[in-house]
Coordinates of N, CA, C and O in Angstrom, one line a residue:
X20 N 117.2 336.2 -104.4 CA 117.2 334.8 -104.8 C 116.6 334.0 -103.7 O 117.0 334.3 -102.6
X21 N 115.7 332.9 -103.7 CA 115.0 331.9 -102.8 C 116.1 331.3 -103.0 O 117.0 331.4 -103.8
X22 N 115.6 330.2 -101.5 CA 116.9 329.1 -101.8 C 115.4 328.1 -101.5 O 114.4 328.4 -100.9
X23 N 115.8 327.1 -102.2 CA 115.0 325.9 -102.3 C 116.0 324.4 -101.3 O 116.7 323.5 -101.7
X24 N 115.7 324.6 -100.2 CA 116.4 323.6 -99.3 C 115.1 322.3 -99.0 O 115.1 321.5 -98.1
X25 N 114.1 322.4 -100.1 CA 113.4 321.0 -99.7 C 113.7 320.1 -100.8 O 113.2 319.0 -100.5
X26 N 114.4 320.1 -102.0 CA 114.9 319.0 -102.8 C 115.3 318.0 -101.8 O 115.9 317.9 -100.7
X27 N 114.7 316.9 -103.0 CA 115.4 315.7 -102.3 C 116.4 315.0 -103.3 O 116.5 315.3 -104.5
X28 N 116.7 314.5 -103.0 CA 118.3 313.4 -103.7 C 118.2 312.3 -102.8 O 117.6 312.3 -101.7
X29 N 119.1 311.2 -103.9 CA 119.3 310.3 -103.5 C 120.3 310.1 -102.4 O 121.4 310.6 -102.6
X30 N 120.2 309.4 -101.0 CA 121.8 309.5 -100.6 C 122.6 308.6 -100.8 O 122.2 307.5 -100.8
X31 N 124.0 309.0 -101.1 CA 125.0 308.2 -101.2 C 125.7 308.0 -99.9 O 125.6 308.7 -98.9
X32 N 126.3 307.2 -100.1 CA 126.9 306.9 -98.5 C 128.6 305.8 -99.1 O 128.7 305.2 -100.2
X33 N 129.7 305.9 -98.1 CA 130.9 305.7 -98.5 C 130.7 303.9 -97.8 O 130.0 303.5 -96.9
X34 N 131.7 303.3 -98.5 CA 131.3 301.7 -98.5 C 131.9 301.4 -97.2 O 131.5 300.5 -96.4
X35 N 132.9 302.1 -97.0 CA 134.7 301.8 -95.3 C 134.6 302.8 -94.8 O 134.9 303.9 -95.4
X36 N 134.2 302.7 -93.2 CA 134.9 303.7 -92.7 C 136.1 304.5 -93.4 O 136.8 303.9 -94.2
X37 N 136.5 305.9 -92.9 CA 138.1 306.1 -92.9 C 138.7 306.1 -94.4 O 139.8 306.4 -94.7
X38 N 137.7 305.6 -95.5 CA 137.4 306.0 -96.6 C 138.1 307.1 -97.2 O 137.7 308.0 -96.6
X39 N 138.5 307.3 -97.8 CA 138.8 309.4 -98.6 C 137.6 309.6 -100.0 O 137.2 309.0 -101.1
X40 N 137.4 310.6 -99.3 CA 136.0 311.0 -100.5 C 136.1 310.7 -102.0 O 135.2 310.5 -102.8
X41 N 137.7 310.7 -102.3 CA 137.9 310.8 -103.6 C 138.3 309.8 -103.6 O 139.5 309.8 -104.0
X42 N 137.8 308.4 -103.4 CA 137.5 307.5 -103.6 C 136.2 307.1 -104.0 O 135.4 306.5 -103.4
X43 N 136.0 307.9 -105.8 CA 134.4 307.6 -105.7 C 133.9 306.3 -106.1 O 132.7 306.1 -106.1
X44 N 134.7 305.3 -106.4 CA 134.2 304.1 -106.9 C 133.4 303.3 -105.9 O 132.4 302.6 -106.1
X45 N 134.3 303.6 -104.5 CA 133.6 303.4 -103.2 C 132.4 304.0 -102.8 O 132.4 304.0 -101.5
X46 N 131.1 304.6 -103.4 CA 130.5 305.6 -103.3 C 129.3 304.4 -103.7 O 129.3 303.8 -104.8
X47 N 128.4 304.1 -102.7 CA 127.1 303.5 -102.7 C 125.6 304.0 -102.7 O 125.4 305.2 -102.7
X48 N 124.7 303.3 -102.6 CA 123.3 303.6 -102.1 C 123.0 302.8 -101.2 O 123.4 301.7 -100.9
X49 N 122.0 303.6 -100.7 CA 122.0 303.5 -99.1 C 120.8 302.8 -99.1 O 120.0 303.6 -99.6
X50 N 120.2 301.6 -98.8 CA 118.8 301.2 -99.4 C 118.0 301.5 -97.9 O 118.5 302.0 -96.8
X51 N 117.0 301.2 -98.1 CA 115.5 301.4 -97.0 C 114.4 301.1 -97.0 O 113.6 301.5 -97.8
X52 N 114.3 300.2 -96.1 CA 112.7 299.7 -96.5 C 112.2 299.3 -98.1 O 111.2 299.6 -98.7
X53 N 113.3 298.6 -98.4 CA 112.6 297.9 -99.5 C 112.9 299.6 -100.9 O 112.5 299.5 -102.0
X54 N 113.7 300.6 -100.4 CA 113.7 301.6 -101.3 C 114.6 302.5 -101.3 O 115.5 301.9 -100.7
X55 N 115.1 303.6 -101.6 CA 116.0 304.1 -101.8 C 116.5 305.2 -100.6 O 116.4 306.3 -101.1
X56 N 116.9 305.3 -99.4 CA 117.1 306.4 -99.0 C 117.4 307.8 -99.4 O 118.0 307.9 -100.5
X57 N 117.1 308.9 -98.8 CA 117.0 309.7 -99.8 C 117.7 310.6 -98.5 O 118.0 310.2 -97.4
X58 N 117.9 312.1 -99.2 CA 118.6 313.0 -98.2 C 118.0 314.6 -98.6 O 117.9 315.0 -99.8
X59 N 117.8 315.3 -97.6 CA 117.6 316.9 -98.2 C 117.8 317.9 -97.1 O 118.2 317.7 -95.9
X60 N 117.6 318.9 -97.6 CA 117.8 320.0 -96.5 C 119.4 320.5 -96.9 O 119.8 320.6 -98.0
X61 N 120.2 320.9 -95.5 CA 121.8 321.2 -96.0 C 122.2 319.8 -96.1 O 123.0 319.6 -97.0
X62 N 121.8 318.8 -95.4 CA 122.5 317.3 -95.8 C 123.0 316.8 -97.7 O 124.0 316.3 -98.2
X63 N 121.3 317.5 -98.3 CA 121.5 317.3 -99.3 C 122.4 318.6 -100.1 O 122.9 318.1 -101.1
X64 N 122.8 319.7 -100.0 CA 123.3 320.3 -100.1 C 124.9 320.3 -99.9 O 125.8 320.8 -100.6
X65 N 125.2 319.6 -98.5 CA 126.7 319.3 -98.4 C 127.3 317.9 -99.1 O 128.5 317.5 -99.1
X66 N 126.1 317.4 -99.7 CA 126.0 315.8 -100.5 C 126.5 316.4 -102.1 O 127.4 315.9 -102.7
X67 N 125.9 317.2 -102.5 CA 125.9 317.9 -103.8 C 127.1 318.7 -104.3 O 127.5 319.0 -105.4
X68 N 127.7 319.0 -102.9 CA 128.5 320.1 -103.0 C 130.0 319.1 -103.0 O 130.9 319.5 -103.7
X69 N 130.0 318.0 -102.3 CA 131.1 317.0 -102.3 C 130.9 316.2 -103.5 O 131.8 315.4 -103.7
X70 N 130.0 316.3 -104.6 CA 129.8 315.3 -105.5 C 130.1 315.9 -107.2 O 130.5 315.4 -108.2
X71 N 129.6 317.6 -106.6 CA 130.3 318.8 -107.3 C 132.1 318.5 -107.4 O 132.8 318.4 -108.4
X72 N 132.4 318.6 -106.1 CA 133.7 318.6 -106.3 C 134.7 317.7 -106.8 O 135.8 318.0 -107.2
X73 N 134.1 316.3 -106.5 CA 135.0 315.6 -106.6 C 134.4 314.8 -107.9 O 134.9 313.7 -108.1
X74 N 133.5 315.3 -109.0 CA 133.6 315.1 -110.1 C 134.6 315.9 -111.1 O 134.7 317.2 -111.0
X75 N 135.3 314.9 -112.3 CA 136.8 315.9 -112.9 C 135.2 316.3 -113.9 O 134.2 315.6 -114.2
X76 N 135.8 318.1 -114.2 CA 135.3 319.0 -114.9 C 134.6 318.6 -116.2 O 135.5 319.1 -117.0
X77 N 134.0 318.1 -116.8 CA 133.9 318.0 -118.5 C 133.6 316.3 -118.2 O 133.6 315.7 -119.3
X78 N 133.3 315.6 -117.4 CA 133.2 314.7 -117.4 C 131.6 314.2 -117.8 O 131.5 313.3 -118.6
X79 N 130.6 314.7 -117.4 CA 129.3 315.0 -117.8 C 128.8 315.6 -118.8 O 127.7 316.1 -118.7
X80 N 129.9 315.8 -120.1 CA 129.8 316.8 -121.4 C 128.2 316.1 -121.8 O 127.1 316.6 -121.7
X81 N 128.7 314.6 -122.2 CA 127.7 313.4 -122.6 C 126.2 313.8 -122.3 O 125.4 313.5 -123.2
X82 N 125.7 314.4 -121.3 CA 124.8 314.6 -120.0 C 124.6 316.1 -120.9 O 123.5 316.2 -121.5
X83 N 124.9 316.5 -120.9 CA 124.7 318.0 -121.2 C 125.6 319.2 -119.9 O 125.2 320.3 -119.5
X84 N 126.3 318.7 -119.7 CA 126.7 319.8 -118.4 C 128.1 319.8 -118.2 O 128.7 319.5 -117.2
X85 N 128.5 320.2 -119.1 CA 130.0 320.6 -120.1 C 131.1 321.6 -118.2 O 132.2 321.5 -117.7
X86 N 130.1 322.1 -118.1 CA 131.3 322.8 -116.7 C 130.6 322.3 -115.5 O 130.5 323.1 -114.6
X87 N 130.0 321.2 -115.3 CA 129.8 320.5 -113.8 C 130.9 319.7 -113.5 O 131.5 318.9 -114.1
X88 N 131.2 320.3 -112.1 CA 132.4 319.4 -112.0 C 133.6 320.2 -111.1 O 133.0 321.2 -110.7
X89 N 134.8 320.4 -110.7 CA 136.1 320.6 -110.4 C 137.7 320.1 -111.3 O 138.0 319.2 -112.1
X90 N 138.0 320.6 -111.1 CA 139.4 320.9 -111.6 C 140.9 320.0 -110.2 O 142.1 319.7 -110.2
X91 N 139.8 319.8 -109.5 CA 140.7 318.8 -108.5 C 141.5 317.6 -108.8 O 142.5 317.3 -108.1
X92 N 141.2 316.8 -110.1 CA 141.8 316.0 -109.9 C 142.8 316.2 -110.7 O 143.6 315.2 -110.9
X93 N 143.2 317.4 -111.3 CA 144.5 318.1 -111.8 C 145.9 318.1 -110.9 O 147.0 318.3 -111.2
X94 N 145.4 317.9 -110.0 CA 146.2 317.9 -108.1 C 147.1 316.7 -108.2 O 148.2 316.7 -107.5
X95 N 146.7 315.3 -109.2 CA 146.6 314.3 -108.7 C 148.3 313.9 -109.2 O 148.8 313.8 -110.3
X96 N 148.9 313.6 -107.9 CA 150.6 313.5 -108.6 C 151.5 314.8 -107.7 O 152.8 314.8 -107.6
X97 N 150.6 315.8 -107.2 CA 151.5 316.6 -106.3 C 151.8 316.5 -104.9 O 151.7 315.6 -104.2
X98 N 152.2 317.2 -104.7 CA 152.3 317.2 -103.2 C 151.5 318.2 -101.7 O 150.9 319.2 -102.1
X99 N 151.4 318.0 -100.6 CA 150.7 319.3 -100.0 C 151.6 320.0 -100.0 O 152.4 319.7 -99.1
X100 N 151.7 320.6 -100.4 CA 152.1 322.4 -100.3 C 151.4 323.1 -100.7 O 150.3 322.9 -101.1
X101 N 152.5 324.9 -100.4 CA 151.8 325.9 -100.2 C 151.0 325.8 -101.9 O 149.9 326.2 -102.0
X102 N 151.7 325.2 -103.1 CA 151.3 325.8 -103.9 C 149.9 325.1 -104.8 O 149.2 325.6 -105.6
X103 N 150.0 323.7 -104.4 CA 148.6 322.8 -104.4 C 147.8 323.5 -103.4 O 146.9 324.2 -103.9
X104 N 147.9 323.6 -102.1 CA 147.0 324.4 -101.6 C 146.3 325.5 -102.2 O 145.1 325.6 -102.1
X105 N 146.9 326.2 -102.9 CA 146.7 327.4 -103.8 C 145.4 327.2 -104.5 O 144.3 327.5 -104.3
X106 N 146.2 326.4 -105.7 CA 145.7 325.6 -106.9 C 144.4 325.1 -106.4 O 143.3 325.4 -107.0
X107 N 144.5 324.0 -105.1 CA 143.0 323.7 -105.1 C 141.9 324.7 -104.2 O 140.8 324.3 -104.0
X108 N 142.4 325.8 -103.7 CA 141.5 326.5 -103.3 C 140.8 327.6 -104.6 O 139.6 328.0 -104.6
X109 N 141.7 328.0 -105.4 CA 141.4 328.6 -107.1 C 140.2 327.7 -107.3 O 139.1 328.1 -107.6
X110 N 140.5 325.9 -107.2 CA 139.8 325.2 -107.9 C 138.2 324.8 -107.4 O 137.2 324.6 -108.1
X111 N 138.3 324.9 -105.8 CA 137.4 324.9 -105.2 C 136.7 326.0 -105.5 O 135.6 325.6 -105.7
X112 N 136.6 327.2 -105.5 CA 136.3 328.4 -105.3 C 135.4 328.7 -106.9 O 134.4 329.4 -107.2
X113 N 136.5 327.9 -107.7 CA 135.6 328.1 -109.3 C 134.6 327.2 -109.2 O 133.7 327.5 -110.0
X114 N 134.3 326.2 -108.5 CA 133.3 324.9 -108.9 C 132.5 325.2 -107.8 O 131.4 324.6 -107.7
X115 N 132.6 326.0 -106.9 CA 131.0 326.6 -105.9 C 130.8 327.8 -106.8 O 129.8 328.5 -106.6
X116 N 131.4 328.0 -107.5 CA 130.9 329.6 -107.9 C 129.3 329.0 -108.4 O 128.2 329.5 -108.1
X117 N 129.4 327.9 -109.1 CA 128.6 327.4 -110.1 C 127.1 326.5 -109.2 O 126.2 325.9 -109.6
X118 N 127.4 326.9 -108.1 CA 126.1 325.8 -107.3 C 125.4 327.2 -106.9 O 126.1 328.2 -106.8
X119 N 124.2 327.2 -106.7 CA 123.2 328.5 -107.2 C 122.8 328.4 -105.4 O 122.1 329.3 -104.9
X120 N 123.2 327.1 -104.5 CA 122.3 327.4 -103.6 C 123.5 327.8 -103.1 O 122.8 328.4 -102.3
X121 N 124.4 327.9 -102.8 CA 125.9 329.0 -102.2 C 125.9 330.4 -102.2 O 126.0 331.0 -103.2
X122 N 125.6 331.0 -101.0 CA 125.7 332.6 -101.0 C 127.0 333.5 -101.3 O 127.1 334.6 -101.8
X123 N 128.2 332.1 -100.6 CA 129.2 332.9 -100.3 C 130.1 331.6 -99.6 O 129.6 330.9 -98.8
X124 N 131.4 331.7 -100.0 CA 131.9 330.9 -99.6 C 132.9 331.7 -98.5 O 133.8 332.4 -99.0
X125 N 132.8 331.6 -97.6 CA 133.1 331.9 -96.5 C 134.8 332.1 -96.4 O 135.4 333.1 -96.5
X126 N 135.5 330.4 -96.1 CA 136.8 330.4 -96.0 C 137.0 329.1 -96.5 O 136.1 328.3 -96.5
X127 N 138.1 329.0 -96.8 CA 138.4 327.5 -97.4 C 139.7 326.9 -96.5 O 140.8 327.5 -96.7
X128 N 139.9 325.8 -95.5 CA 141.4 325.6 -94.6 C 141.8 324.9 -94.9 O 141.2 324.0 -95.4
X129 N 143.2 324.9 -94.9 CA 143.5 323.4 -95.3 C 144.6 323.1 -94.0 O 145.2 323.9 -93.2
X130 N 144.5 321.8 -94.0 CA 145.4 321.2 -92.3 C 146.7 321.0 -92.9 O 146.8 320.1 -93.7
X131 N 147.6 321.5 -92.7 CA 149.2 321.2 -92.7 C 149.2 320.3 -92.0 O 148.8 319.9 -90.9
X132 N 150.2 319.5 -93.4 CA 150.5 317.6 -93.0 C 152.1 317.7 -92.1 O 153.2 318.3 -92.1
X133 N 151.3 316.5 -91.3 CA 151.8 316.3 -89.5 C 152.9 315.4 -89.6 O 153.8 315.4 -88.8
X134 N 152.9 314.2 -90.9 CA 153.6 313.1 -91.0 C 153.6 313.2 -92.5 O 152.8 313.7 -93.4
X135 N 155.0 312.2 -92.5 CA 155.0 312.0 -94.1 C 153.9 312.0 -95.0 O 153.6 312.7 -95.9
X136 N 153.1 310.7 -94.2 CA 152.0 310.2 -95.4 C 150.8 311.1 -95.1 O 149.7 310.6 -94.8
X137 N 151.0 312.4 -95.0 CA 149.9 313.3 -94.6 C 150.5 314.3 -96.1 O 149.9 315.2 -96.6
X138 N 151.7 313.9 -96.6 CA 151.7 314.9 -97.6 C 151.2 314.3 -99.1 O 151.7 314.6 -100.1
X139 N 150.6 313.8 -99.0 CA 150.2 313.0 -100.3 C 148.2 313.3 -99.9 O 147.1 313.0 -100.4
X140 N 148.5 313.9 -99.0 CA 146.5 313.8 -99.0 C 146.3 315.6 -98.8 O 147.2 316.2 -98.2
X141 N 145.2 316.4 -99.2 CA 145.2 317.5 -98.9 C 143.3 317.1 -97.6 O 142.3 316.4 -97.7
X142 N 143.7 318.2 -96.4 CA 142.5 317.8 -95.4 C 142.2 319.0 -95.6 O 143.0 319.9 -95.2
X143 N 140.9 319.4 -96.3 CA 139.9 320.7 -96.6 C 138.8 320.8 -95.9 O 137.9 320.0 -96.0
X144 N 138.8 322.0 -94.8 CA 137.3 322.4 -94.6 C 137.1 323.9 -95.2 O 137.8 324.9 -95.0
X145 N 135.9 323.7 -95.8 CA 134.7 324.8 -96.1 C 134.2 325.2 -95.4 O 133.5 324.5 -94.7
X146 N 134.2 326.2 -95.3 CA 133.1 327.1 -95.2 C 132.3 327.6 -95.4 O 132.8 328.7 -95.5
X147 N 130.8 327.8 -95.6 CA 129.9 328.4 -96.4 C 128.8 328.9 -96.2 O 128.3 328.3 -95.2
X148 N 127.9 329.9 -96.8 CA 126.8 330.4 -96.5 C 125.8 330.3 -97.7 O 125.7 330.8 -98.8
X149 N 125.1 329.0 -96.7 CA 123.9 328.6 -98.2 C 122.6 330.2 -98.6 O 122.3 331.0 -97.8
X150 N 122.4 330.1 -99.2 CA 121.4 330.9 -99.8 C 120.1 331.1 -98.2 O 119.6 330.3 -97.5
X151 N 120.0 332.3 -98.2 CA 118.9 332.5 -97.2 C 119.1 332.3 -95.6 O 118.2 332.4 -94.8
X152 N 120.3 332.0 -95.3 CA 120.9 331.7 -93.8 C 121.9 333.0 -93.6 O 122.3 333.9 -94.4
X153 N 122.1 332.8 -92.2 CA 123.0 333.9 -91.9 C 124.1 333.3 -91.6 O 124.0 332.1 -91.4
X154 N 125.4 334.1 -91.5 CA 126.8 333.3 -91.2 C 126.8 333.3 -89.8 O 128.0 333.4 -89.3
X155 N 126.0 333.2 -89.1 CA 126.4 332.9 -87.8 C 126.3 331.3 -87.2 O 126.6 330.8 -86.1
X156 N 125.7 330.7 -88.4 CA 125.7 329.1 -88.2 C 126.3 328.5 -89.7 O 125.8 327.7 -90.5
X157 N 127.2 329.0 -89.7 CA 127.8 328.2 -92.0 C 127.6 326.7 -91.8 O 127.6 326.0 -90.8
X158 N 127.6 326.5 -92.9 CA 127.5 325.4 -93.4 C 129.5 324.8 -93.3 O 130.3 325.4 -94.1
X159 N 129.7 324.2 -92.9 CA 130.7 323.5 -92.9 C 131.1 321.9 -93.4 O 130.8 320.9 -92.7
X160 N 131.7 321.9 -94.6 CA 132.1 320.6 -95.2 C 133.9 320.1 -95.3 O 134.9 320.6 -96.0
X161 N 133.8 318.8 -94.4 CA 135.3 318.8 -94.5 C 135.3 317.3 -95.7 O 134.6 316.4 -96.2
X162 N 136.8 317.8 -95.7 CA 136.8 316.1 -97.0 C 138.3 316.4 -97.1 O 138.9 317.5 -97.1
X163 N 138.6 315.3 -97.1 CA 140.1 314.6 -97.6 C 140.8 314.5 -99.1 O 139.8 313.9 -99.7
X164 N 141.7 314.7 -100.0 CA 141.9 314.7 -101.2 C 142.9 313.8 -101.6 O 144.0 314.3 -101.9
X165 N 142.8 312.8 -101.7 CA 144.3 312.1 -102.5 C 144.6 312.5 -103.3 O 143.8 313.0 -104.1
X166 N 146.2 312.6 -103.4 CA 146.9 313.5 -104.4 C 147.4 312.1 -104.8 O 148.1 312.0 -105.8

């Protein structure tokens, strides 16, 4: 399989600092010169892969793309534990199956919450090995989850 790492996309960019990703209403364009900034390479790939996930599953039926998407916002109402942790690493793991430029998803962590109000957010980093790279440099994406 090639991997095609010169696509370009649009970039999005978050409106506040300190922001949580699944806050997508907060989710802008980034303008430039009179035009759109744009993003590619793994940038645009760790852009795709966060936009993958933090869309709910079936939401893009309309579009034509009935399984684009995650299962994350199923989460939304629990708590961090072991057993959400579970759930969203299942959920994570089914919605990269589906991104073609993913070789292999490496490891998925999650940060055990430190303080109360750490149990209402899940802190995820990925792991990953894009298409045509070796794991001795993965691709690494972290992101935040309000539950």
């Amino acid at each position: 399989m090639t991997n095609d790492f010169n696509q370009i996309d649009i970039l999005l960019t978050r409106c506040k600092s300190g922001q949580f990703l699944s806050d997508r209403e907060l989710v802008d364009l980034q303008p430039t010169n009179r035009d759109l900034a744009t993003v590619k390479g793994l940038d645009n790939l760790a852009q795709a892969i966060i936009n993958r996930l933090m869309t709910r599953q079936g939401e893009l039926v309309a579009l034509g793309h009935p399984n684009y998407g995650s299962r994350l916002h199923k989460l939304v109402g629990e708590q961090n534990n072991q057993r959400s942790q579970a759930l969203a690493e299942l959920y994570i793991r089914e919605c990269l199956a589906q991104e073609s430029r993913i070789a292999e998803v490496l490891e998925i962590i999650f940060a055990n919450p430190k303080t109360v109000f750490e149990r209402n957010t899940l802190k995820i980093t990925i792991n990953l090995k894009p298409v045509g790279t070796d794991t001795s440099s993965p691709l690494s994406i972290a992101l935040n989850l309000n539950l």
